[in-house]
Short mmCIF file of C-alpha atoms in Angstrom, two decimals:
data_model
loop_
_atom_site.label_atom_id
_atom_site.label_comp_id
_atom_site.label_asym_id
_atom_site.label_seq_id
_atom_site.Cartn_x
_atom_site.Cartn_y
_atom_site.Cartn_z
CA UNK O 1 -23.11 78.55 -68.11
CA UNK O 2 -22.32 81.54 -65.96
CA UNK O 3 -21.52 85.00 -67.25
CA UNK O 4 -19.97 86.99 -64.49
CA UNK O 5 -20.60 90.31 -66.30
CA UNK O 6 -23.17 92.04 -66.15
CA UNK O 7 -39.92 74.30 -79.62
CA UNK O 8 -39.77 71.32 -79.88
CA UNK O 9 -37.92 70.85 -83.16
CA UNK O 10 -39.89 72.63 -85.86
CA UNK O 11 -39.58 69.53 -88.01
CA UNK O 12 -38.88 65.86 -87.53
CA UNK O 13 -37.20 63.74 -90.13
CA UNK O 14 -38.78 60.38 -90.87
CA UNK O 15 -38.15 58.14 -93.87
CA UNK O 16 -36.36 60.97 -95.61
CA UNK O 17 -39.37 63.30 -95.46
CA UNK O 18 -39.69 66.35 -93.21
CA UNK O 19 -43.09 65.96 -91.59
CA UNK O 20 -44.02 69.21 -89.97
CA UNK O 21 -46.12 68.74 -86.88
CA UNK O 22 -47.47 72.02 -85.60
CA UNK O 23 -48.93 72.32 -82.16
CA UNK O 24 -50.98 75.47 -81.89
CA UNK O 25 -53.64 76.24 -79.36
CA UNK O 26 -53.74 72.60 -78.30
CA UNK O 27 -54.59 71.24 -81.80
CA UNK O 28 -52.28 68.94 -83.77
CA UNK O 29 -51.93 69.18 -87.52
CA UNK O 30 -51.98 65.67 -88.98
CA UNK O 31 -49.75 64.72 -91.90
CA UNK O 32 -50.53 62.20 -94.62
CA UNK O 33 -48.44 59.00 -94.62
CA UNK O 34 -45.18 59.16 -96.55
CA UNK O 35 -45.20 57.66 -100.04
CA UNK O 36 -42.98 54.79 -101.13
CA UNK O 37 -40.77 57.35 -102.86
CA UNK O 38 -39.80 58.62 -99.45
CA UNK O 39 -37.75 55.45 -98.89
CA UNK O 40 -35.44 56.29 -101.78
CA UNK O 41 -32.01 57.26 -100.36
CA UNK O 42 -31.57 61.00 -100.06
CA UNK O 43 -29.13 63.38 -98.33
CA UNK O 44 -29.48 64.03 -94.62
CA UNK O 45 -30.12 67.68 -93.89
CA UNK O 46 -27.25 70.03 -93.02
CA UNK O 47 -28.88 71.11 -89.77
CA UNK O 48 -31.71 69.92 -87.53
CA UNK O 49 -33.84 73.01 -88.12
CA UNK O 50 -33.10 74.82 -84.87
CA UNK O 51 -34.69 78.28 -85.12
CA UNK O 52 -31.69 80.04 -83.57
CA UNK O 53 -28.92 77.89 -85.13
CA UNK O 54 -30.37 76.54 -88.41
CA UNK O 55 -27.21 74.76 -89.62
CA UNK O 56 -26.24 73.26 -86.27
CA UNK O 57 -26.55 69.51 -85.94
CA UNK O 58 -27.46 67.28 -88.87
CA UNK O 59 -30.49 65.36 -90.04
CA UNK O 60 -31.01 61.76 -91.06
CA UNK O 61 -29.39 59.89 -88.20
CA UNK O 62 -29.18 59.57 -84.42
CA UNK O 63 -25.75 59.18 -82.79
CA UNK O 64 -25.47 56.43 -80.19
CA UNK O 65 -21.80 56.70 -79.17
CA UNK O 66 -18.57 58.59 -79.81
CA UNK O 67 -15.15 56.97 -79.41
CA UNK O 68 -12.82 59.97 -79.46
CA UNK O 69 -9.01 59.81 -79.43
CA UNK O 70 -6.81 62.92 -79.21
CA UNK O 71 -3.01 63.10 -79.49
CA UNK O 72 -0.83 65.85 -78.01
CA UNK O 73 2.65 65.45 -79.47
CA UNK O 74 4.53 67.73 -77.08
CA UNK O 75 4.11 69.93 -74.02
CA UNK O 76 2.88 72.98 -75.88
CA UNK O 77 -0.60 74.37 -75.18
CA UNK O 78 -0.63 76.13 -78.57
CA UNK O 79 0.11 73.00 -80.62
CA UNK O 80 -2.12 71.60 -83.31
CA UNK O 81 -3.52 68.26 -82.14
CA UNK O 82 -4.46 65.21 -84.16
CA UNK O 83 -7.44 62.97 -83.51
CA UNK O 84 -9.64 60.12 -84.63
CA UNK O 85 -13.32 59.63 -83.87
CA UNK O 86 -15.55 56.61 -84.38
CA UNK O 87 -19.24 57.50 -84.40
CA UNK O 88 -21.88 54.80 -84.00
CA UNK O 89 -25.25 55.99 -85.27
CA UNK O 90 -28.65 54.77 -86.43
CA UNK O 91 -30.14 56.04 -89.67
CA UNK O 92 -33.61 57.55 -89.33
CA UNK O 93 -34.00 57.83 -93.09
CA UNK O 94 -32.38 56.13 -96.07
CA UNK O 95 -29.18 58.14 -96.55
CA UNK O 96 -27.34 58.75 -99.78
CA UNK O 97 -25.02 61.10 -97.89
CA UNK O 98 -24.91 62.85 -94.52
CA UNK O 99 -23.09 65.65 -92.71
CA UNK O 100 -21.06 66.05 -89.56
CA UNK O 101 -20.31 69.42 -87.97
CA UNK O 102 -16.57 70.18 -88.06
CA UNK O 103 -14.69 73.49 -88.06
CA UNK O 104 -11.18 72.18 -87.35
CA UNK O 105 -8.13 72.46 -89.58
CA UNK O 106 -8.18 69.30 -91.68
CA UNK O 107 -9.52 65.76 -92.13
CA UNK O 108 -7.32 62.80 -93.06
CA UNK O 109 -9.75 60.10 -94.17
CA UNK O 110 -13.31 58.87 -93.64
CA UNK O 111 -14.73 55.35 -93.65
CA UNK O 112 -18.31 54.17 -93.28
CA UNK O 113 -18.72 50.59 -92.01
CA UNK O 114 -15.07 49.93 -92.78
CA UNK O 115 -15.12 51.15 -96.38
CA UNK O 116 -13.58 54.35 -97.68
CA UNK O 117 -16.09 57.16 -98.13
CA UNK O 118 -15.83 60.32 -100.17
CA UNK O 119 -15.98 63.60 -98.27
CA UNK O 120 -15.96 67.32 -98.89
CA UNK O 121 -15.95 70.32 -96.60
CA UNK O 122 -18.40 73.19 -96.95
CA UNK O 123 -18.08 75.87 -94.31
CA UNK O 124 -18.41 74.05 -90.99
CA UNK O 125 -19.99 70.97 -92.59
CA UNK O 126 -18.12 67.73 -93.29
CA UNK O 127 -20.20 66.15 -96.07
CA UNK O 128 -19.76 62.36 -96.29
CA UNK O 129 -20.85 60.18 -99.20
CA UNK O 130 -20.59 56.45 -98.46
CA UNK O 131 -19.93 53.96 -101.24
CA UNK O 132 -23.38 52.46 -100.68
CA UNK O 133 -26.54 54.06 -99.33
CA UNK O 134 -27.39 53.51 -95.67
CA UNK O 135 -30.85 52.06 -95.19
CA UNK O 136 -33.42 53.56 -92.84
CA UNK O 137 -33.03 51.98 -89.41
CA UNK O 138 -29.51 50.63 -90.02
CA UNK O 139 -26.85 51.05 -87.36
CA UNK O 140 -23.60 52.22 -88.97
CA UNK O 141 -20.10 53.33 -87.97
CA UNK O 142 -18.29 56.38 -89.27
CA UNK O 143 -14.56 56.78 -88.65
CA UNK O 144 -13.01 60.19 -89.22
CA UNK O 145 -9.26 59.68 -88.88
CA UNK O 146 -6.40 62.12 -88.80
CA UNK O 147 -8.48 65.22 -88.17
CA UNK O 148 -6.54 68.23 -86.91
CA UNK O 149 -7.50 71.19 -84.73
CA UNK O 150 -5.61 74.11 -83.20
CA UNK O 151 -6.62 75.80 -79.93
CA UNK O 152 -7.09 79.55 -79.75
CA UNK O 153 -6.76 82.07 -76.95
CA UNK O 154 -9.78 82.64 -74.69
CA UNK O 155 -11.99 85.55 -75.68
CA UNK O 156 -14.17 87.14 -73.00
CA UNK O 157 -16.45 88.60 -75.69
CA UNK O 158 -17.40 85.30 -77.35
CA UNK O 159 -17.00 81.56 -76.79
CA UNK O 160 -14.16 80.09 -78.82
CA UNK O 161 -14.48 76.32 -78.28
CA UNK O 162 -11.02 74.76 -78.19
CA UNK O 163 -9.04 77.00 -75.82
CA UNK O 164 -5.33 77.33 -75.08
CA UNK O 165 -4.04 78.54 -71.71
CA UNK O 166 -0.55 78.92 -70.18
CA UNK O 167 -0.90 75.40 -68.72
CA UNK O 168 -2.75 73.40 -71.36
CA UNK O 169 -6.01 73.25 -73.27
CA UNK O 170 -9.70 72.88 -72.43
CA UNK O 171 -12.96 72.77 -74.35
CA UNK O 172 -15.68 75.42 -73.94
CA UNK O 173 -18.20 74.24 -76.51
CA UNK O 174 -21.52 75.82 -75.59
CA UNK O 175 -23.57 76.41 -77.61
CA UNK O 176 -21.98 75.68 -80.98
CA UNK O 177 -18.21 75.29 -80.69
CA UNK O 178 -17.37 71.69 -79.77
CA UNK O 179 -17.06 70.92 -83.46
CA UNK O 180 -14.11 73.33 -83.52
CA UNK O 181 -12.26 70.38 -81.99
CA UNK O 182 -13.87 67.18 -83.28
CA UNK O 183 -16.45 66.08 -85.90
CA UNK O 184 -19.85 65.58 -84.31
CA UNK O 185 -23.59 66.05 -84.54
CA UNK O 186 -23.24 69.23 -82.53
CA UNK O 187 -26.77 69.84 -81.25
CA UNK O 188 -28.22 69.05 -77.78
CA UNK O 189 -31.16 67.14 -79.28
CA UNK O 190 -28.76 64.30 -80.20
CA UNK O 191 -27.16 63.09 -76.97
CA UNK O 192 -24.80 60.12 -76.96
CA UNK O 193 -22.37 58.23 -74.75
CA UNK O 194 -18.64 58.90 -75.03
CA UNK O 195 -15.28 57.19 -74.65
CA UNK O 196 -12.50 59.78 -74.68
CA UNK O 197 -8.81 58.87 -74.89
CA UNK O 198 -6.09 61.52 -74.64
CA UNK O 199 -2.38 60.82 -75.16
CA UNK O 200 0.26 63.33 -74.07
CA UNK O 201 3.90 63.46 -72.94
CA UNK O 202 4.67 62.18 -69.44
CA UNK O 203 4.18 64.94 -66.88
CA UNK O 204 0.97 66.27 -68.41
CA UNK O 205 -2.41 65.23 -67.02
CA UNK O 206 -5.57 64.56 -68.99
CA UNK O 207 -9.12 64.75 -67.65
CA UNK O 208 -12.43 64.30 -69.45
CA UNK O 209 -16.10 63.78 -68.66
CA UNK O 210 -17.11 60.72 -66.73
CA UNK O 211 -15.02 58.05 -65.09
CA UNK O 212 -11.34 57.25 -65.64
CA UNK O 213 -11.29 53.64 -66.84
CA UNK O 214 -7.60 53.12 -67.68
CA UNK O 215 -4.17 54.69 -68.11
CA UNK O 216 -1.16 53.36 -69.98
CA UNK O 217 2.43 54.47 -70.55
CA UNK O 218 4.79 53.85 -73.43
CA UNK O 219 7.99 55.53 -74.63
CA UNK O 220 7.62 58.64 -72.51
CA UNK O 221 3.94 59.15 -73.26
CA UNK O 222 0.83 58.47 -71.22
CA UNK O 223 -2.72 57.74 -72.34
CA UNK O 224 -5.81 58.47 -70.24
CA UNK O 225 -9.18 56.95 -71.16
CA UNK O 226 -12.48 58.15 -69.72
CA UNK O 227 -15.99 56.79 -70.18
CA UNK O 228 -19.14 58.90 -69.93
CA UNK O 229 -21.85 56.25 -69.82
CA UNK O 230 -24.65 58.78 -69.45
CA UNK O 231 -25.97 60.45 -72.61
CA UNK O 232 -24.23 63.77 -73.17
CA UNK O 233 -24.74 66.66 -75.58
CA UNK O 234 -21.66 67.49 -77.63
CA UNK O 235 -21.61 71.06 -76.28
CA UNK O 236 -20.93 69.61 -72.81
CA UNK O 237 -17.79 67.62 -73.69
CA UNK O 238 -14.68 68.51 -71.66
CA UNK O 239 -11.08 67.56 -72.41
CA UNK O 240 -8.54 69.26 -70.12
CA UNK O 241 -4.97 68.36 -71.03
CA UNK O 242 -1.81 69.98 -69.70
CA UNK O 243 0.23 70.66 -66.59
CA UNK O 244 -2.80 70.22 -64.34
CA UNK O 245 -3.20 68.69 -60.91
CA UNK O 246 -6.11 66.37 -60.13
CA UNK O 247 -7.32 66.68 -56.54
CA UNK O 248 -9.84 64.42 -54.79
CA UNK O 249 -12.27 65.83 -52.23
CA UNK O 250 -13.66 62.42 -51.32
CA UNK O 251 -17.25 61.35 -51.90
CA UNK O 252 -20.72 62.75 -51.28
CA UNK O 253 -23.41 60.03 -51.17
CA UNK O 254 -21.03 57.79 -53.10
CA UNK O 255 -20.25 60.49 -55.73
CA UNK O 256 -16.50 61.23 -56.05
CA UNK O 257 -15.62 64.94 -56.17
CA UNK O 258 -12.44 65.77 -58.09
CA UNK O 259 -11.02 69.12 -59.10
CA UNK O 260 -8.49 69.95 -61.81
CA UNK O 261 -6.36 73.09 -61.54
CA UNK O 262 -3.06 74.37 -62.95
CA UNK O 263 -0.34 72.67 -60.90
CA UNK O 264 1.49 75.94 -60.24
CA UNK O 265 -1.70 77.54 -58.84
CA UNK O 266 -3.03 74.61 -56.83
CA UNK O 267 -2.26 76.05 -53.37
CA UNK O 268 -4.17 79.21 -54.23
CA UNK O 269 -7.10 77.77 -56.16
CA UNK O 270 -8.05 74.53 -54.43
CA UNK O 271 -9.20 76.18 -51.15
CA UNK O 272 -11.60 78.35 -53.16
CA UNK O 273 -13.70 75.29 -54.06
CA UNK O 274 -13.76 73.63 -50.66
CA UNK O 275 -17.55 73.99 -50.29
CA UNK O 276 -18.35 71.76 -53.29
CA UNK O 277 -19.39 68.74 -51.16
CA UNK O 278 -21.82 70.89 -49.17
CA UNK O 279 -23.24 72.33 -52.39
CA UNK O 280 -23.85 68.85 -53.80
CA UNK O 281 -25.73 67.89 -50.61
CA UNK O 282 -27.78 71.10 -50.81
CA UNK O 283 -28.78 70.52 -54.44
CA UNK O 284 -29.66 66.88 -53.72
CA UNK O 285 -31.93 68.09 -50.89
CA UNK O 286 -33.79 70.21 -53.46
CA UNK O 287 -34.11 67.98 -56.54
CA UNK O 288 -32.89 64.51 -55.66
CA UNK O 289 -29.87 62.34 -56.35
CA UNK O 290 -27.02 63.72 -58.41
CA UNK O 291 -27.44 62.29 -61.92
CA UNK O 292 -23.87 61.33 -62.88
CA UNK O 293 -20.94 59.18 -61.74
CA UNK O 294 -18.75 62.02 -60.40
CA UNK O 295 -18.44 65.79 -60.18
CA UNK O 296 -15.83 68.50 -59.87
CA UNK O 297 -14.42 71.59 -61.51
CA UNK O 298 -11.61 72.40 -63.90
CA UNK O 299 -10.04 75.85 -63.55
CA UNK O 300 -7.90 77.59 -66.16
CA UNK O 301 -5.63 80.59 -65.84
CA UNK O 302 -7.28 83.05 -68.21
CA UNK O 303 -10.40 85.07 -68.90
CA UNK O 304 -13.15 83.19 -70.68
CA UNK O 305 -15.70 85.67 -69.38
CA UNK O 306 -17.99 82.87 -68.21
CA UNK O 307 -18.15 79.57 -66.37
CA UNK O 308 -19.56 76.52 -68.14
CA UNK O 309 -21.39 73.39 -66.98
CA UNK O 310 -19.43 70.80 -68.97
CA UNK O 311 -20.87 67.46 -67.87
CA UNK O 312 -19.42 66.16 -64.55
CA UNK O 313 -16.62 68.76 -64.69
CA UNK O 314 -17.69 72.42 -64.63
CA UNK O 315 -15.27 74.89 -66.20
CA UNK O 316 -14.13 78.09 -64.45
CA UNK O 317 -11.41 80.64 -65.09
CA UNK O 318 -9.25 82.82 -62.87
CA UNK O 319 -10.15 86.00 -64.70
CA UNK O 320 -13.83 86.27 -63.97
CA UNK O 321 -14.94 84.48 -60.82
CA UNK O 322 -15.57 86.48 -57.63
CA UNK O 323 -12.81 86.97 -55.11
CA UNK O 324 -14.77 85.99 -51.99
CA UNK O 325 -16.79 82.96 -50.90
CA UNK O 326 -20.05 84.93 -50.68
CA UNK O 327 -19.71 85.77 -54.35
CA UNK O 328 -18.23 82.52 -55.64
CA UNK O 329 -20.36 79.91 -53.85
CA UNK O 330 -23.68 80.87 -55.52
CA UNK O 331 -21.92 80.78 -58.91
CA UNK O 332 -20.54 77.32 -58.11
CA UNK O 333 -24.07 76.27 -57.20
CA UNK O 334 -25.36 77.67 -60.51
CA UNK O 335 -23.00 75.43 -62.49
CA UNK O 336 -23.72 72.47 -60.21
CA UNK O 337 -27.48 72.94 -60.71
CA UNK O 338 -26.85 72.69 -64.45
CA UNK O 339 -25.77 69.08 -64.00
CA UNK O 340 -29.49 68.37 -63.46
CA UNK O 341 -30.93 71.24 -65.53
CA UNK O 342 -29.19 71.46 -68.91
CA UNK O 343 -26.87 68.46 -68.72
CA UNK O 344 -28.92 65.47 -67.54
CA UNK O 345 -32.04 67.06 -69.02
CA UNK O 346 -30.87 68.95 -72.10
CA UNK O 347 -32.84 71.49 -74.16
CA UNK O 348 -34.44 70.02 -77.27
CA UNK O 349 -33.75 73.25 -79.16
CA UNK O 350 -31.82 76.36 -78.16
CA UNK O 351 -35.01 78.39 -77.71
CA UNK O 352 -35.48 76.17 -74.63
CA UNK O 353 -32.29 77.51 -73.03
CA UNK O 354 -34.35 79.14 -70.26
CA UNK O 355 -34.83 75.59 -68.93
CA UNK O 356 -31.08 75.53 -68.28
CA UNK O 357 -30.42 79.06 -67.18
CA UNK O 358 -33.68 79.91 -65.44
CA UNK O 359 -33.38 76.85 -63.19
CA UNK O 360 -29.67 77.35 -62.48
CA UNK O 361 -30.30 81.03 -61.68
CA UNK O 362 -33.19 80.08 -59.40
CA UNK O 363 -31.05 77.72 -57.32
CA UNK O 364 -28.11 80.12 -57.41
CA UNK O 365 -30.08 82.94 -55.78
CA UNK O 366 -31.90 80.63 -53.36
CA UNK O 367 -28.56 79.17 -52.24
CA UNK O 368 -27.34 82.67 -51.42
CA UNK O 369 -30.55 83.41 -49.52
CA UNK O 370 -30.44 80.22 -47.48
CA UNK O 371 -26.77 80.71 -46.63
CA UNK O 372 -27.13 84.29 -45.46
CA UNK O 373 -25.18 85.89 -48.32
CA UNK O 374 -28.01 87.32 -50.43
CA UNK O 375 -27.27 90.91 -49.37
CA UNK O 376 -23.57 90.57 -50.14
CA UNK O 377 -24.20 88.69 -53.37
CA UNK O 378 -27.17 90.44 -54.96
CA UNK O 379 -27.75 93.52 -52.79
CA UNK O 380 -31.15 92.54 -51.36
CA UNK O 381 -32.23 91.63 -47.84
CA UNK O 382 -34.87 89.07 -48.90
CA UNK O 383 -35.76 86.86 -51.83
CA UNK O 384 -39.05 88.72 -52.17
CA UNK O 385 -37.20 92.02 -52.55
CA UNK O 386 -34.88 90.49 -55.14
CA UNK O 387 -37.71 89.05 -57.22
CA UNK O 388 -39.78 92.23 -56.97
CA UNK O 389 -36.85 94.19 -58.38
CA UNK O 390 -36.25 91.78 -61.26
CA UNK O 391 -39.98 91.47 -61.93
CA UNK O 392 -40.16 95.24 -62.46
CA UNK O 393 -37.73 94.89 -65.38
CA UNK O 394 -39.79 92.18 -67.09
CA UNK O 395 -41.20 94.22 -69.97
CA UNK O 396 -37.79 95.76 -70.66
CA UNK O 397 -36.24 92.29 -70.89
CA UNK O 398 -38.98 91.09 -73.21
CA UNK O 399 -38.83 94.13 -75.46
CA UNK O 400 -35.05 93.93 -75.84
CA UNK O 401 -34.43 90.17 -75.91
CA UNK O 402 -37.79 88.57 -76.66
CA UNK O 403 -39.98 86.33 -74.50
CA UNK O 404 -38.30 84.08 -71.95
CA UNK O 405 -38.68 80.96 -74.12
CA UNK O 406 -38.27 82.69 -77.47
CA UNK O 407 -35.06 84.76 -77.78
CA UNK O 408 -35.45 87.09 -80.72
CA UNK O 409 -32.21 86.32 -82.54
CA UNK O 410 -28.79 84.70 -82.38
CA UNK O 411 -26.60 87.30 -84.11
CA UNK O 412 -24.43 87.25 -80.97
CA UNK O 413 -24.08 84.59 -78.29
CA UNK O 414 -25.45 87.18 -75.86
CA UNK O 415 -28.67 87.46 -77.87
CA UNK O 416 -29.43 83.87 -76.84
CA UNK O 417 -27.80 83.83 -73.40
CA UNK O 418 -29.52 87.04 -72.38
CA UNK O 419 -30.81 88.39 -69.05
CA UNK O 420 -34.35 87.26 -69.80
CA UNK O 421 -33.43 83.56 -69.93
CA UNK O 422 -31.48 83.95 -66.65
CA UNK O 423 -33.28 86.36 -64.33
CA UNK O 424 -36.45 86.14 -66.43
CA UNK O 425 -36.40 82.35 -66.34
CA UNK O 426 -35.88 82.40 -62.59
CA UNK O 427 -38.86 84.77 -62.23
CA UNK O 428 -41.03 82.34 -64.22
CA UNK O 429 -40.15 79.60 -61.73
CA UNK O 430 -40.85 81.91 -58.80
CA UNK O 431 -44.24 82.74 -60.34
CA UNK O 432 -44.96 79.03 -60.80
CA UNK O 433 -44.06 78.42 -57.17
CA UNK O 434 -46.45 81.18 -56.07
CA UNK O 435 -49.18 79.71 -58.29
CA UNK O 436 -48.98 76.04 -57.23
CA UNK O 437 -47.45 76.27 -53.75
CA UNK O 438 -44.11 75.10 -52.36
CA UNK O 439 -44.95 71.39 -52.10
CA UNK O 440 -46.24 70.98 -55.64
CA UNK O 441 -43.45 73.15 -57.02
CA UNK O 442 -40.85 70.91 -55.37
CA UNK O 443 -42.55 67.88 -56.91
CA UNK O 444 -42.48 69.45 -60.37
CA UNK O 445 -38.77 70.18 -60.07
CA UNK O 446 -37.89 66.68 -58.86
CA UNK O 447 -40.07 64.93 -61.39
CA UNK O 448 -38.66 67.01 -64.25
CA UNK O 449 -35.08 65.88 -63.63
CA UNK O 450 -35.84 62.34 -62.43
CA UNK O 451 -38.32 61.32 -65.17
CA UNK O 452 -36.34 62.94 -67.97
CA UNK O 453 -32.82 61.88 -66.97
CA UNK O 454 -30.60 61.52 -70.01
CA UNK O 455 -33.12 63.09 -72.40
CA UNK O 456 -33.54 66.27 -74.43
CA UNK O 457 -36.87 67.92 -73.61
CA UNK O 458 -38.90 70.93 -74.70
CA UNK O 459 -40.69 73.80 -73.01
CA UNK O 460 -43.98 72.14 -73.95
CA UNK O 461 -42.82 69.03 -72.07
CA UNK O 462 -42.17 71.16 -68.98
CA UNK O 463 -45.60 72.79 -69.19
CA UNK O 464 -47.28 69.39 -69.53
CA UNK O 465 -45.44 67.95 -66.51
CA UNK O 466 -46.14 71.03 -64.39
CA UNK O 467 -49.84 70.79 -65.25
CA UNK O 468 -49.98 67.10 -64.36
CA UNK O 469 -48.06 67.39 -61.09
CA UNK O 470 -49.95 70.46 -59.90
CA UNK O 471 -53.41 69.21 -60.84
CA UNK O 472 -53.96 72.51 -62.67
CA UNK O 473 -54.14 73.28 -66.37
CA UNK O 474 -51.10 75.57 -66.51
CA UNK O 475 -50.93 75.90 -70.28
CA UNK O 476 -52.35 79.42 -70.37
CA UNK O 477 -50.47 80.54 -67.27
CA UNK O 478 -47.06 79.29 -68.38
CA UNK O 479 -47.53 80.21 -72.02
CA UNK O 480 -48.16 83.80 -70.92
CA UNK O 481 -45.07 83.77 -68.73
CA UNK O 482 -42.80 82.03 -71.23
CA UNK O 483 -44.03 83.33 -74.59
CA UNK O 484 -45.83 86.57 -73.82
CA UNK O 485 -44.48 89.94 -74.88
CA UNK O 486 -45.82 91.48 -71.66
CA UNK O 487 -45.04 90.40 -68.09
CA UNK O 488 -48.08 88.77 -66.45
CA UNK O 489 -49.28 89.66 -62.93
CA UNK O 490 -47.29 87.95 -60.18
CA UNK O 491 -49.47 85.50 -58.21
CA UNK O 492 -49.77 86.50 -54.57
CA UNK O 493 -48.27 89.93 -55.20
CA UNK O 494 -50.97 92.18 -56.71
CA UNK O 495 -48.99 95.26 -55.65
CA UNK O 496 -45.94 94.40 -57.80
CA UNK O 497 -45.63 96.63 -60.85
CA UNK O 498 -43.67 96.49 -64.09
CA UNK O 499 -41.60 99.47 -65.17
CA UNK O 500 -42.92 100.90 -68.48
CA UNK O 501 -40.76 100.48 -71.56
CA UNK O 502 -39.38 103.89 -72.56
CA UNK O 503 -36.14 104.98 -74.25
CA UNK O 504 -34.79 105.93 -70.83
CA UNK O 505 -35.59 102.62 -69.11
CA UNK O 506 -34.35 100.62 -72.11
CA UNK O 507 -30.97 102.33 -71.90
CA UNK O 508 -30.45 101.27 -68.27
CA UNK O 509 -27.99 98.36 -68.05
CA UNK O 510 -29.29 95.06 -66.72
CA UNK O 511 -28.21 94.28 -63.14
CA UNK O 512 -24.81 92.56 -63.11
CA UNK O 513 -25.44 90.30 -60.12
CA UNK O 514 -26.60 86.78 -60.97
CA UNK O 515 -26.42 87.31 -64.73
CA UNK O 516 -25.14 83.82 -65.28
CA UNK O 517 -24.22 82.05 -68.50
#
């Protein structure tokens, strides 16, 4: 995600018992085997135990696939829409009941394996009680039919999820808002494949993640069906429906590039994104083959206050992106880099968000440097000068927001998506590069996205891979950089200093450039 303004899971559910596995100082706490009583059906937890978002996601099952159908009755971006979703999942405990995340308007009916199921709503939880318990290991299907959701206006101060614009609607779900539109297990640790069908009046266009597999027309209405065959976190789902124009930019290494913009603004907006093919080639030169079946952007007329890396189709708005190519192209590269870092390889918990934003910020600023726009974009003549400046703010970032891989709180979205996971995360990667050298750093980056394609991974996973690829035990080094309350010395730069934390320095705003969300 890009703001243009300025743990492994703590518990794992198995056989209905939360078995806490703590990894501290390299030692593993062993847990006694579960008793037979653990196999008795019990409720799945209302949340996966994420430290920052405790009630997000749900325990007791693993989603394999979503089959989502949305109906737009008329050409009105503000309309309430109706939908159905079929969720195929595997139980990872014996379930007497389970939850889905849903904050929409209403639910019509629920079935489990074809039989009516009882349901209640508690806050943003849809609590489902099947007629018969679901056994541990069983694959089951949940159908939530006739759910309803209403889009809201974009809000530059906070993500709103299902968004209305003058031309249609889009979804901006990160980190916890996709369930404003449809019932889901709304946490990045539970990725799944998706089929998304949207039906709207003739003249409107519908675009979603992945590949268009079919269209059909009947009685003045058109249906568009897309398939995302690659595992996707719910927060990365995109459904753009309205008076939009789809535009093809051809292919890069066999990857189709398509953009979606308001039809009335196409002549103005489409030229702004002309460098996308070159950016794809540049990112592939850094970290290897693009991980999905296509790419592109969707642009809305409004002010979200951020751009967002929805999978295969990054979301931008007209109200916040820079007016010139030198300012826009690094931001486009930031969202493109997320397709590898954050989308293909998702964070296992939201404390790991630096893995998304630190990497995207690193490639964003390096793109500007390699294309001769660093001075115009960030105000520095060299990368070294840029990193020295951001390094000096390290202790201020940590005091205000927490360590890079441990944001202090989630009272506001900006507590989690804070400058220390962006600039601070990029500085961690720069420090790693100084420590291991350019060649080994490049190998770490490539191996991270290639070996973990389609998975949700933790900071500890990254540290382990970096240690293996570099031939160095980097646990102490990276733990200090990622979890320390003080900024460590920068390898190769003994003269770099950190500005002391004082009331005066803490009141200085963070630099606006490259604060990306």
